[in-house]
CSV table of C-alpha atoms and ligand atoms in Angstrom, one decimal:
chain,number,residue,atom,x,y,z
A,155,MET,CA,20.7,-0.4,-0.3
A,156,GLY,CA,21.6,2.4,-2.7
A,157,GLU,CA,18.1,2.2,-4.2
A,158,ASN,CA,16.4,2.4,-0.8
A,159,LEU,CA,18.5,5.5,0.1
A,160,ASN,CA,17.1,7.0,-3.1
A,161,LEU,CA,13.6,6.1,-2.1
A,162,PHE,CA,14.2,7.8,1.3
A,163,THR,CA,15.7,11.0,-0.1
A,164,SER,CA,13.1,11.3,-2.9
A,165,THR,CA,10.3,10.9,-0.3
A,166,GLN,CA,11.9,13.7,1.7
A,167,HIS,CA,11.9,15.9,-1.5
A,168,VAL,CA,8.3,15.4,-2.2
A,169,ILE,CA,7.3,16.1,1.4
A,170,GLN,CA,9.4,19.3,1.2
A,171,ASP,CA,7.7,20.3,-2.1
A,172,ALA,CA,4.3,19.7,-0.6
A,173,LEU,CA,5.1,21.7,2.6
A,174,THR,CA,6.5,24.6,0.6
A,175,LYS,CA,3.3,24.7,-1.6
A,176,LEU,CA,1.2,24.6,1.6
A,177,GLY,CA,3.2,27.5,3.0
A,178,TYR,CA,4.8,25.8,6.0
A,179,SER,CA,8.1,26.8,7.4
A,180,GLU,CA,11.4,25.0,7.2
A,181,GLU,CA,10.8,23.9,10.8
A,182,MET,CA,7.9,21.8,9.8
A,183,PHE,CA,10.1,20.0,7.3
A,184,GLU,CA,12.7,19.5,9.9
A,185,LEU,CA,10.1,17.6,12.0
A,186,LEU,CA,8.6,15.6,9.1
A,187,LYS,CA,11.7,14.7,7.1
A,188,GLU,CA,12.5,11.6,9.3
A,189,PRO,CA,10.4,9.3,11.5
A,190,ILE,CA,10.1,10.5,15.1
A,191,ARG,CA,11.0,7.0,16.3
A,192,MET,CA,13.0,4.2,14.7
A,193,LEU,CA,13.7,0.9,16.6
A,194,THR,CA,16.2,-1.7,15.4
A,195,VAL,CA,15.9,-5.1,17.0
A,196,ARG,CA,17.9,-8.3,16.9
A,197,ILE,CA,15.7,-11.4,17.2
A,198,PRO,CA,17.4,-14.8,18.1
A,199,ILE,CA,15.3,-17.7,16.7
A,200,ARG,CA,15.9,-21.4,17.1
A,201,MET,CA,15.7,-22.9,13.5
A,202,ASP,CA,14.4,-26.4,12.7
A,203,ASP,CA,18.0,-27.7,12.5
A,204,GLY,CA,18.5,-26.8,16.1
A,205,LYS,CA,20.9,-23.9,15.4
A,206,ILE,CA,20.2,-20.3,16.5
A,207,LYS,CA,19.9,-17.6,13.8
A,208,VAL,CA,19.7,-13.9,14.8
A,209,PHE,CA,17.4,-11.8,12.6
A,210,THR,CA,17.4,-8.0,12.3
A,211,GLY,CA,14.0,-6.2,12.4
A,212,TYR,CA,12.8,-2.6,12.4
A,213,ARG,CA,9.8,-0.5,13.3
A,214,ALA,CA,9.6,3.1,12.2
A,215,GLN,CA,7.0,5.6,13.5
A,216,HIS,CA,6.9,8.7,11.3
A,217,ASN,CA,4.6,11.1,13.2
A,218,ASP,CA,2.0,10.5,15.9
A,219,SER,CA,0.5,14.0,16.1
A,220,VAL,CA,-2.8,12.9,14.5
A,221,GLY,CA,-3.1,9.6,16.4
A,222,PRO,CA,-1.4,6.2,16.8
A,223,THR,CA,0.9,5.2,13.9
A,224,LYS,CA,-0.2,2.5,11.5
A,225,GLY,CA,1.3,0.4,8.8
A,226,GLY,CA,2.4,-3.0,7.7
A,227,VAL,CA,5.3,-5.3,8.5
A,228,ARG,CA,7.2,-6.8,5.6
A,229,PHE,CA,9.3,-10.0,5.6
A,230,HIS,CA,11.8,-9.7,2.8
A,231,PRO,CA,15.6,-10.3,2.3
A,232,GLU,CA,16.1,-6.7,1.0
A,233,VAL,CA,14.4,-4.9,3.8
A,234,ASP,CA,16.6,-2.1,5.3
A,235,GLU,CA,16.4,0.9,7.5
A,236,GLU,CA,16.1,3.5,4.8
A,237,GLU,CA,13.3,1.6,3.1
A,238,VAL,CA,11.3,1.1,6.4
A,239,LYS,CA,11.7,4.8,7.2
A,240,ALA,CA,10.6,6.0,3.7
A,241,LEU,CA,7.6,3.6,3.8
A,242,SER,CA,6.5,4.9,7.2
A,243,MET,CA,6.5,8.4,5.7
A,244,TRP,CA,4.3,7.1,2.8
A,245,MET,CA,1.9,5.7,5.3
A,246,SER,CA,1.6,9.1,7.0
A,247,LEU,CA,0.7,10.5,3.6
A,248,LYS,CA,-1.8,7.7,2.8
A,249,CYS,CA,-3.5,8.1,6.2
A,250,GLY,CA,-3.7,11.9,5.6
A,251,ILE,CA,-5.2,11.5,2.1
A,252,VAL,CA,-8.0,9.2,3.3
A,253,ASP,CA,-8.4,11.2,6.5
A,254,LEU,CA,-7.8,8.4,9.0
A,255,PRO,CA,-7.0,9.3,12.7
A,256,TYR,CA,-3.5,7.9,12.3
A,257,GLY,CA,0.1,8.8,11.5
A,258,GLY,CA,2.3,6.5,9.5
A,259,GLY,CA,4.4,3.5,10.7
A,260,LYS,CA,6.1,0.6,9.0
A,261,GLY,CA,8.1,-2.4,10.1
A,262,GLY,CA,10.2,-5.1,8.5
A,263,ILE,CA,12.4,-8.1,9.2
A,264,ILE,CA,15.3,-9.1,7.0
A,265,CYS,CA,14.5,-12.7,6.1
A,266,ASP,CA,13.3,-14.9,3.2
A,267,PRO,CA,10.0,-16.4,4.3
A,268,ARG,CA,9.9,-18.6,1.2
A,269,THR,CA,12.8,-20.6,2.6
A,270,MET,CA,11.4,-20.9,6.2
A,271,SER,CA,9.1,-23.5,7.7
A,272,MET,CA,5.8,-22.6,9.4
A,273,GLY,CA,7.4,-23.2,12.8
A,274,GLU,CA,10.3,-20.9,12.1
A,275,LEU,CA,8.0,-18.2,10.8
A,276,GLU,CA,5.8,-18.5,13.9
A,277,ARG,CA,8.8,-18.1,16.2
A,278,LEU,CA,10.1,-15.2,14.2
A,279,SER,CA,6.7,-13.4,14.3
A,280,ARG,CA,6.4,-13.9,18.0
A,281,GLY,CA,10.0,-12.9,18.6
A,282,TYR,CA,9.5,-9.6,16.7
A,283,VAL,CA,6.4,-8.7,18.8
A,284,ARG,CA,8.4,-9.4,22.0
A,285,ALA,CA,11.2,-7.2,20.7
A,286,ILE,CA,9.1,-4.2,19.7
A,287,SER,CA,6.3,-4.6,22.3
A,288,GLN,CA,7.2,-1.5,24.3
A,289,ILE,CA,6.5,0.9,21.5
A,290,VAL,CA,3.4,-0.7,19.9
A,291,GLY,CA,-0.2,-1.2,21.0
A,292,PRO,CA,-3.8,-0.5,20.0
A,293,THR,CA,-3.4,3.2,21.0
A,294,LYS,CA,0.3,3.6,20.1
A,295,ASP,CA,1.2,1.9,16.8
A,296,ILE,CA,-0.9,-0.8,15.0
A,297,PRO,CA,0.9,-3.2,12.6
A,298,ALA,CA,-0.7,-4.9,9.6
A,299,PRO,CA,0.3,-7.2,6.7
A,300,ASP,CA,2.7,-6.1,3.9
A,301,VAL,CA,5.0,-7.8,1.5
A,302,TYR,CA,5.2,-11.6,2.3
A,303,THR,CA,3.2,-11.3,5.5
A,304,ASN,CA,-0.4,-12.6,5.8
A,305,SER,CA,-3.4,-13.1,8.2
A,306,GLN,CA,-1.7,-16.2,9.8
A,307,ILE,CA,1.3,-14.1,10.7
A,308,MET,CA,-1.0,-11.3,12.1
A,309,ALA,CA,-2.8,-14.0,14.2
A,310,TRP,CA,0.5,-15.2,15.8
A,311,MET,CA,1.5,-11.6,16.5
A,312,MET,CA,-1.8,-10.7,18.0
A,313,ASP,CA,-1.7,-13.9,20.2
A,314,GLU,CA,1.8,-13.0,21.4
A,315,TYR,CA,0.9,-9.4,22.2
A,316,SER,CA,-2.3,-10.6,24.1
A,317,ARG,CA,-0.2,-13.0,26.2
A,318,LEU,CA,2.4,-10.4,27.0
A,319,ARG,CA,-0.3,-7.9,28.1
A,320,GLU,CA,-2.5,-10.6,29.7
A,321,ASN,CA,-5.4,-9.0,27.8
A,322,ASP,CA,-7.1,-10.1,24.6
A,323,SER,CA,-6.0,-7.4,22.3
A,324,PRO,CA,-7.5,-7.8,18.8
A,325,GLY,CA,-7.0,-4.0,18.1
A,326,PHE,CA,-3.2,-4.4,18.4
A,327,ILE,CA,-2.9,-5.5,14.7
A,328,THR,CA,-5.1,-5.6,11.6
A,329,GLY,CA,-5.4,-8.0,8.6
A,330,LYS,CA,-6.3,-10.8,11.0
A,331,PRO,CA,-8.3,-13.9,10.1
A,332,LEU,CA,-12.1,-13.3,10.4
A,333,VAL,CA,-12.4,-15.6,13.4
A,334,LEU,CA,-9.9,-13.5,15.4
A,335,GLY,CA,-11.6,-10.1,14.7
A,336,GLY,CA,-10.5,-9.5,11.1
A,337,SER,CA,-12.8,-7.4,8.9
A,338,GLN,CA,-15.0,-8.5,6.1
A,339,GLY,CA,-13.6,-7.1,2.8
A,340,ARG,CA,-10.0,-6.6,4.1
A,341,GLU,CA,-8.4,-9.0,1.6
A,342,LYS,CA,-10.0,-7.3,-1.5
A,343,ALA,CA,-9.7,-3.8,0.0
A,344,THR,CA,-6.7,-2.6,-2.0
A,345,ALA,CA,-8.3,-3.7,-5.3
A,346,GLN,CA,-11.6,-2.2,-4.3
A,347,GLY,CA,-9.8,1.1,-3.6
A,348,VAL,CA,-8.1,1.0,-7.0
A,349,THR,CA,-11.5,0.3,-8.6
A,350,ILE,CA,-13.1,3.3,-6.9
A,351,CYS,CA,-10.2,5.5,-8.1
A,352,ILE,CA,-10.6,4.2,-11.6
A,353,GLU,CA,-14.4,5.0,-11.6
A,354,GLU,CA,-13.7,8.5,-10.2
A,355,ALA,CA,-11.0,9.2,-12.7
A,356,ALA,CA,-13.2,7.9,-15.6
A,357,LYS,CA,-16.0,10.2,-14.6
A,358,ARG,CA,-13.6,13.2,-14.8
A,359,LYS,CA,-12.4,12.1,-18.2
A,360,GLY,CA,-15.9,11.3,-19.6
A,361,ILE,CA,-15.1,7.5,-20.0
A,362,GLN,CA,-17.7,4.9,-19.4
A,363,ILE,CA,-16.5,1.8,-17.5
A,364,GLU,CA,-18.7,-0.4,-19.5
A,365,GLY,CA,-16.8,-1.2,-22.7
A,366,ALA,CA,-13.6,0.7,-21.5
A,367,ARG,CA,-10.3,-1.0,-22.6
A,368,VAL,CA,-8.3,-1.8,-19.4
A,369,VAL,CA,-4.7,-3.0,-19.2
A,370,VAL,CA,-3.4,-4.4,-15.9
A,371,GLN,CA,0.3,-5.1,-15.2
A,372,GLY,CA,0.7,-7.7,-12.5
A,373,PHE,CA,-1.6,-10.5,-11.4
A,374,GLY,CA,-0.9,-10.6,-7.7
A,375,ASN,CA,-3.4,-9.7,-4.9
A,376,ALA,CA,-4.2,-6.2,-6.2
A,377,GLY,CA,-3.9,-6.9,-10.0
A,378,SER,CA,-6.0,-10.1,-10.1
A,379,TYR,CA,-8.9,-8.8,-8.0
A,380,LEU,CA,-8.8,-5.6,-9.9
A,381,ALA,CA,-9.0,-7.4,-13.3
A,382,LYS,CA,-12.0,-9.4,-11.9
A,383,PHE,CA,-13.8,-6.3,-10.6
A,384,MET,CA,-13.3,-4.4,-14.0
A,385,HIS,CA,-14.4,-7.5,-15.9
A,386,ASP,CA,-17.5,-7.8,-13.8
A,387,ALA,CA,-18.3,-4.1,-14.2
A,388,GLY,CA,-18.4,-4.7,-18.0
A,389,ALA,CA,-15.0,-3.3,-18.9
A,390,LYS,CA,-12.9,-5.1,-21.5
A,391,VAL,CA,-9.7,-6.2,-19.8
A,392,ILE,CA,-7.6,-6.5,-23.0
A,393,ALA,CA,-4.2,-7.3,-21.4
A,394,ILE,CA,-2.8,-8.7,-18.1
A,395,SER,CA,0.7,-9.7,-17.2
A,396,ASP,CA,2.8,-11.5,-14.5
A,397,ALA,CA,6.6,-11.6,-14.0
A,398,HIS,CA,7.0,-13.9,-17.0
A,399,GLY,CA,5.1,-12.0,-19.7
A,400,ALA,CA,1.8,-10.5,-20.8
A,401,LEU,CA,-1.4,-11.8,-22.5
A,402,HIS,CA,-3.3,-9.6,-25.0
A,403,ASP,CA,-6.7,-9.9,-26.7
A,404,PRO,CA,-8.2,-6.7,-28.1
A,405,ASP,CA,-11.7,-8.2,-27.7
A,406,GLY,CA,-11.1,-8.7,-23.9
A,407,LEU,CA,-9.6,-11.7,-22.0
A,408,ASP,CA,-11.6,-14.3,-20.2
A,409,ILE,CA,-10.5,-13.2,-16.7
A,410,ASP,CA,-12.5,-15.9,-14.8
A,411,TYR,CA,-10.6,-18.6,-16.8
A,412,LEU,CA,-7.2,-17.0,-16.2
A,413,LEU,CA,-7.9,-16.7,-12.5
A,414,ASP,CA,-8.8,-20.4,-12.4
A,415,ARG,CA,-5.6,-21.4,-14.2
A,416,ARG,CA,-3.3,-19.2,-12.1
A,417,ASP,CA,-0.8,-21.0,-9.8
A,418,SER,CA,-0.3,-20.0,-6.1
A,419,PHE,CA,2.4,-17.5,-7.2
A,420,GLY,CA,0.0,-15.7,-9.5
A,421,THR,CA,1.7,-17.1,-12.6
A,422,VAL,CA,-0.5,-17.8,-15.7
A,423,THR,CA,1.2,-16.4,-18.8
A,424,THR,CA,3.6,-19.4,-18.9
A,425,LEU,CA,0.6,-21.5,-20.1
A,426,PHE,CA,0.4,-19.6,-23.4
A,427,GLU,CA,2.6,-18.9,-26.5
A,428,ASN,CA,3.0,-15.6,-28.3
A,429,THR,CA,2.9,-13.5,-25.2
A,430,LEU,CA,4.0,-9.9,-25.1
A,431,SER,CA,6.7,-8.4,-22.9
A,432,ASN,CA,5.8,-6.3,-19.9
A,433,GLN,CA,7.2,-3.2,-21.7
A,434,GLU,CA,5.0,-3.9,-24.8
A,435,LEU,CA,2.0,-4.2,-22.5
A,436,LEU,CA,2.4,-0.7,-21.1
A,437,GLU,CA,2.4,0.8,-24.5
A,438,LEU,CA,-0.8,-0.9,-25.7
A,439,ASP,CA,-3.7,1.2,-27.0
A,440,CYS,CA,-6.2,1.4,-24.2
A,441,ASP,CA,-8.3,3.7,-22.0
A,442,ILE,CA,-7.1,2.8,-18.6
A,443,LEU,CA,-3.6,1.5,-17.6
A,444,VAL,CA,-3.0,0.0,-14.1
A,445,PRO,CA,0.6,-0.8,-13.1
A,446,ALA,CA,0.0,-3.2,-10.3
A,447,ALA,CA,3.4,-5.0,-10.2
A,448,VAL,CA,6.7,-3.4,-9.3
A,449,SER,CA,8.3,0.0,-9.2
A,450,ASN,CA,10.0,2.1,-12.0
A,451,GLN,CA,7.9,0.8,-14.9
A,452,ILE,CA,6.9,4.0,-16.6
A,453,THR,CA,10.1,6.1,-17.1
A,454,ALA,CA,11.3,8.9,-19.3
A,455,ALA,CA,12.1,6.2,-21.9
A,456,ASN,CA,8.5,5.1,-22.5
A,457,ALA,CA,6.3,7.8,-21.0
A,458,HIS,CA,5.8,9.4,-24.5
A,459,ASN,CA,4.5,6.1,-25.9
A,460,ILE,CA,1.8,5.5,-23.2
A,461,LYS,CA,-1.6,5.6,-25.0
A,462,ALA,CA,-3.9,5.3,-22.0
A,463,THR,CA,-6.1,8.3,-21.0
A,464,ILE,CA,-5.9,7.3,-17.3
A,465,VAL,CA,-3.0,5.7,-15.4
A,466,VAL,CA,-3.9,4.4,-11.9
A,467,GLU,CA,-0.9,3.3,-9.8
A,468,ALA,CA,-1.8,0.2,-7.8
A,469,ALA,CA,1.8,-0.7,-7.2
A,470,ASN,CA,4.3,1.4,-5.1
A,471,GLY,CA,6.2,3.9,-7.2
A,472,PRO,CA,5.6,2.5,-10.8
A,473,THR,CA,6.1,5.9,-12.4
A,474,THR,CA,9.4,7.9,-12.1
A,475,VAL,CA,9.5,11.6,-11.3
A,476,GLU,CA,10.4,12.5,-15.0
A,477,ALA,CA,7.7,10.2,-16.3
A,478,THR,CA,5.1,11.8,-14.0
A,479,LYS,CA,6.0,15.2,-15.6
A,480,ILE,CA,5.7,13.8,-19.1
A,481,LEU,CA,2.3,12.1,-18.5
A,482,SER,CA,0.8,15.2,-16.9
A,483,GLU,CA,2.1,17.4,-19.7
A,484,ARG,CA,0.5,15.1,-22.2
A,485,GLY,CA,-2.9,15.5,-20.4
A,486,ILE,CA,-2.9,11.9,-19.1
A,487,LEU,CA,-4.7,11.7,-15.7
A,488,LEU,CA,-2.3,9.9,-13.3
A,489,VAL,CA,-3.8,8.7,-10.0
A,490,PRO,CA,-0.8,8.3,-7.7
A,491,ASP,CA,0.0,5.3,-5.5
A,492,VAL,CA,-0.5,7.1,-2.2
A,493,LEU,CA,-4.1,7.6,-3.2
A,494,ALA,CA,-4.9,4.6,-5.4
A,495,SER,CA,-3.4,2.0,-2.9
A,496,ALA,CA,-5.0,3.5,0.3
A,497,GLY,CA,-7.9,1.0,0.3
A,498,GLY,CA,-5.9,-1.5,2.4
A,499,VAL,CA,-5.2,0.8,5.3
A,500,THR,CA,-8.7,2.2,5.1
A,501,VAL,CA,-10.3,-1.2,5.8
A,502,SER,CA,-7.6,-1.8,8.4
A,503,TYR,CA,-8.9,1.3,10.1
A,504,PHE,CA,-12.4,-0.1,9.9
A,505,GLU,CA,-11.1,-3.4,11.4
A,506,TRP,CA,-9.6,-1.5,14.4
A,507,VAL,CA,-12.8,0.4,14.9
A,508,GLN,CA,-14.8,-2.8,14.9
A,509,ASN,CA,-12.3,-4.4,17.4
A,510,ASN,CA,-12.6,-1.4,19.7
A,511,GLN,CA,-16.3,-1.5,19.7
A,512,GLY,CA,-16.6,-5.3,19.6
A,513,TYR,CA,-19.3,-5.0,17.0
A,514,TYR,CA,-18.8,-6.3,13.5
A,515,TRP,CA,-20.0,-5.0,10.1
A,516,THR,CA,-21.2,-6.8,7.0
A,517,GLU,CA,-19.1,-6.8,3.8
A,518,GLU,CA,-21.6,-4.4,2.3
A,519,GLU,CA,-21.2,-1.9,5.1
A,520,VAL,CA,-17.4,-2.1,4.9
A,521,ASN,CA,-17.5,-1.5,1.1
A,522,ASP,CA,-20.0,1.4,1.4
A,523,LYS,CA,-17.8,3.1,4.0
A,524,LEU,CA,-14.6,2.4,1.9
A,525,ARG,CA,-16.3,4.0,-1.1
A,526,ALA,CA,-17.3,7.1,0.8
A,527,LYS,CA,-13.7,7.6,2.1
A,528,LEU,CA,-12.1,7.1,-1.3
A,529,VAL,CA,-14.6,9.2,-3.3
A,530,GLU,CA,-13.9,12.1,-0.9
A,531,ALA,CA,-10.1,11.6,-1.0
A,532,PHE,CA,-10.1,11.4,-4.8
A,533,ALA,CA,-12.2,14.7,-5.0
A,534,ASN,CA,-9.8,16.4,-2.5
A,535,VAL,CA,-6.7,15.4,-4.5
A,536,TYR,CA,-8.3,16.2,-7.9
A,537,ASP,CA,-9.6,19.6,-6.8
A,538,THR,CA,-6.2,20.5,-5.2
A,539,SER,CA,-4.5,19.6,-8.5
A,540,VAL,CA,-6.9,21.7,-10.5
A,541,ASN,CA,-7.1,24.7,-8.1
A,542,ARG,CA,-3.3,24.8,-7.3
A,543,GLN,CA,-2.3,23.8,-10.9
A,544,VAL,CA,0.0,21.0,-9.7
A,545,ASN,CA,0.1,17.4,-10.9
A,546,MET,CA,-2.0,14.8,-9.1
A,547,ARG,CA,1.1,13.4,-7.3
A,548,LEU,CA,2.1,16.7,-5.7
A,549,ALA,CA,-1.6,17.4,-5.0
A,550,ALA,CA,-1.9,14.0,-3.2
A,551,TYR,CA,1.2,14.8,-1.1
A,552,MET,CA,-0.2,18.2,-0.2
A,553,VAL,CA,-3.5,16.7,0.9
A,554,GLY,CA,-1.6,14.0,2.8
A,555,ALA,CA,0.8,16.3,4.6
A,556,ARG,CA,-1.8,18.9,5.6
A,557,LYS,CA,-3.4,17.2,8.5
A,558,MET,CA,-0.3,16.0,10.3
A,559,SER,CA,1.2,19.5,9.9
A,560,GLU,CA,-1.8,21.1,11.4
A,561,ALA,CA,-1.9,18.6,14.2
A,562,SER,CA,1.8,19.1,15.0
A,563,ARG,CA,1.2,22.9,15.0
A,564,PHE,CA,-1.8,22.7,17.4
A,565,ARG,CA,0.2,20.5,19.7
A,566,GLY,CA,2.8,23.1,19.8
A,567,TRP,CA,5.5,20.9,18.4
A,568,VAL,CA,6.4,23.4,15.6
B,222,LIG,N1,0.8,-2.5,4.2
B,222,LIG,C1,-0.4,-1.9,3.7
B,222,LIG,C2,-0.1,-0.5,3.2
B,222,LIG,O1,1.0,-0.3,2.9
B,222,LIG,C3,-1.5,-1.9,4.7
B,222,LIG,C4,-1.3,-1.1,6.0
B,222,LIG,C5,-2.4,-1.3,7.0
B,222,LIG,O2,-3.3,-2.0,6.6
B,222,LIG,O3,-2.3,-0.8,8.0
B,222,LIG,O4,-0.9,0.3,2.9
């Protein structure tokens, strides 16, 4: 709880910094410092043992001046109101950075899906949609997957919403299975986005991807696809890690073999001896470091020992405020999470567009459009950082906050 309160207040601070740099008044901050709408719901579900359990869920909508709000729903025991609010603000920034016609939203249910049966999960997913149905919809607020939610959960939610409205509504939610109107390329989209950011950062730093030494912390959805994409592009992935430890080979690891041996939780390092710790991994000599695991990994304690030329944040909040300062003072190019992880929501937007027009694109078309969006977003953030002499994180918040501020002003809200 304390940690999420911190997340919320620190998000408010960066939004305030960005608005001040952009020259907006205190009134704009008053509008953007909290979600415009926050719904808390209680969802009674009959469990498999016949007993009723009442779950708490949330849906936050940060700002809908640009368009409907958009963002994932997480199922996790540590979800709370402050976290959902802060993450809805992050979604507004992400959507602004990649220039999507959306504001930010986020939802969550306090539950532990790892201990629930498929039937219980289905009833909970449907119950959540019934509880929030009045404030969501294809032109109001569009949910998507997030921590511990997947395409099956999106399918149940879409079905429930369609039944309630008595209308097939694929555009209500994104991250659906392909047969229900999902988009090609959605599953790999986050890693694709990170890859594009790495390529753009490497160009700015004069680094060739072919032969570059890459270290990836985390072997989940983003980390494992990313390691594969880098390996296929001819980079040397010299180290990877999971929650149990890290593997290192200065000549490059055999990523295809490791992917093959990985279990369903993404664990692979337990198969080997002489592994490194996750902290040692971060300090390895390399060109590109990608924290793709959990938050608060690069801190004031180790930022001076980071040897990478480029750090690309595929995880949420892996670098602390002090460490961000140290890395930028040391001339390390840091690509912040709100930019590097925007590939997911970008392809979600493409999914919604395809649902609205009822016409579906090939994976190649999706990837080309994703590339165009992210290359432009990267250039905007990088140029803002150079021209305004601010670090890449503040530059990203400035780019992210600009559109919703303008839209709120034109609407006459501020
Ligand atoms: N939950 C993902 C994110 O945080 C995806 C959101 C979406 O696809 O709308 O970016």
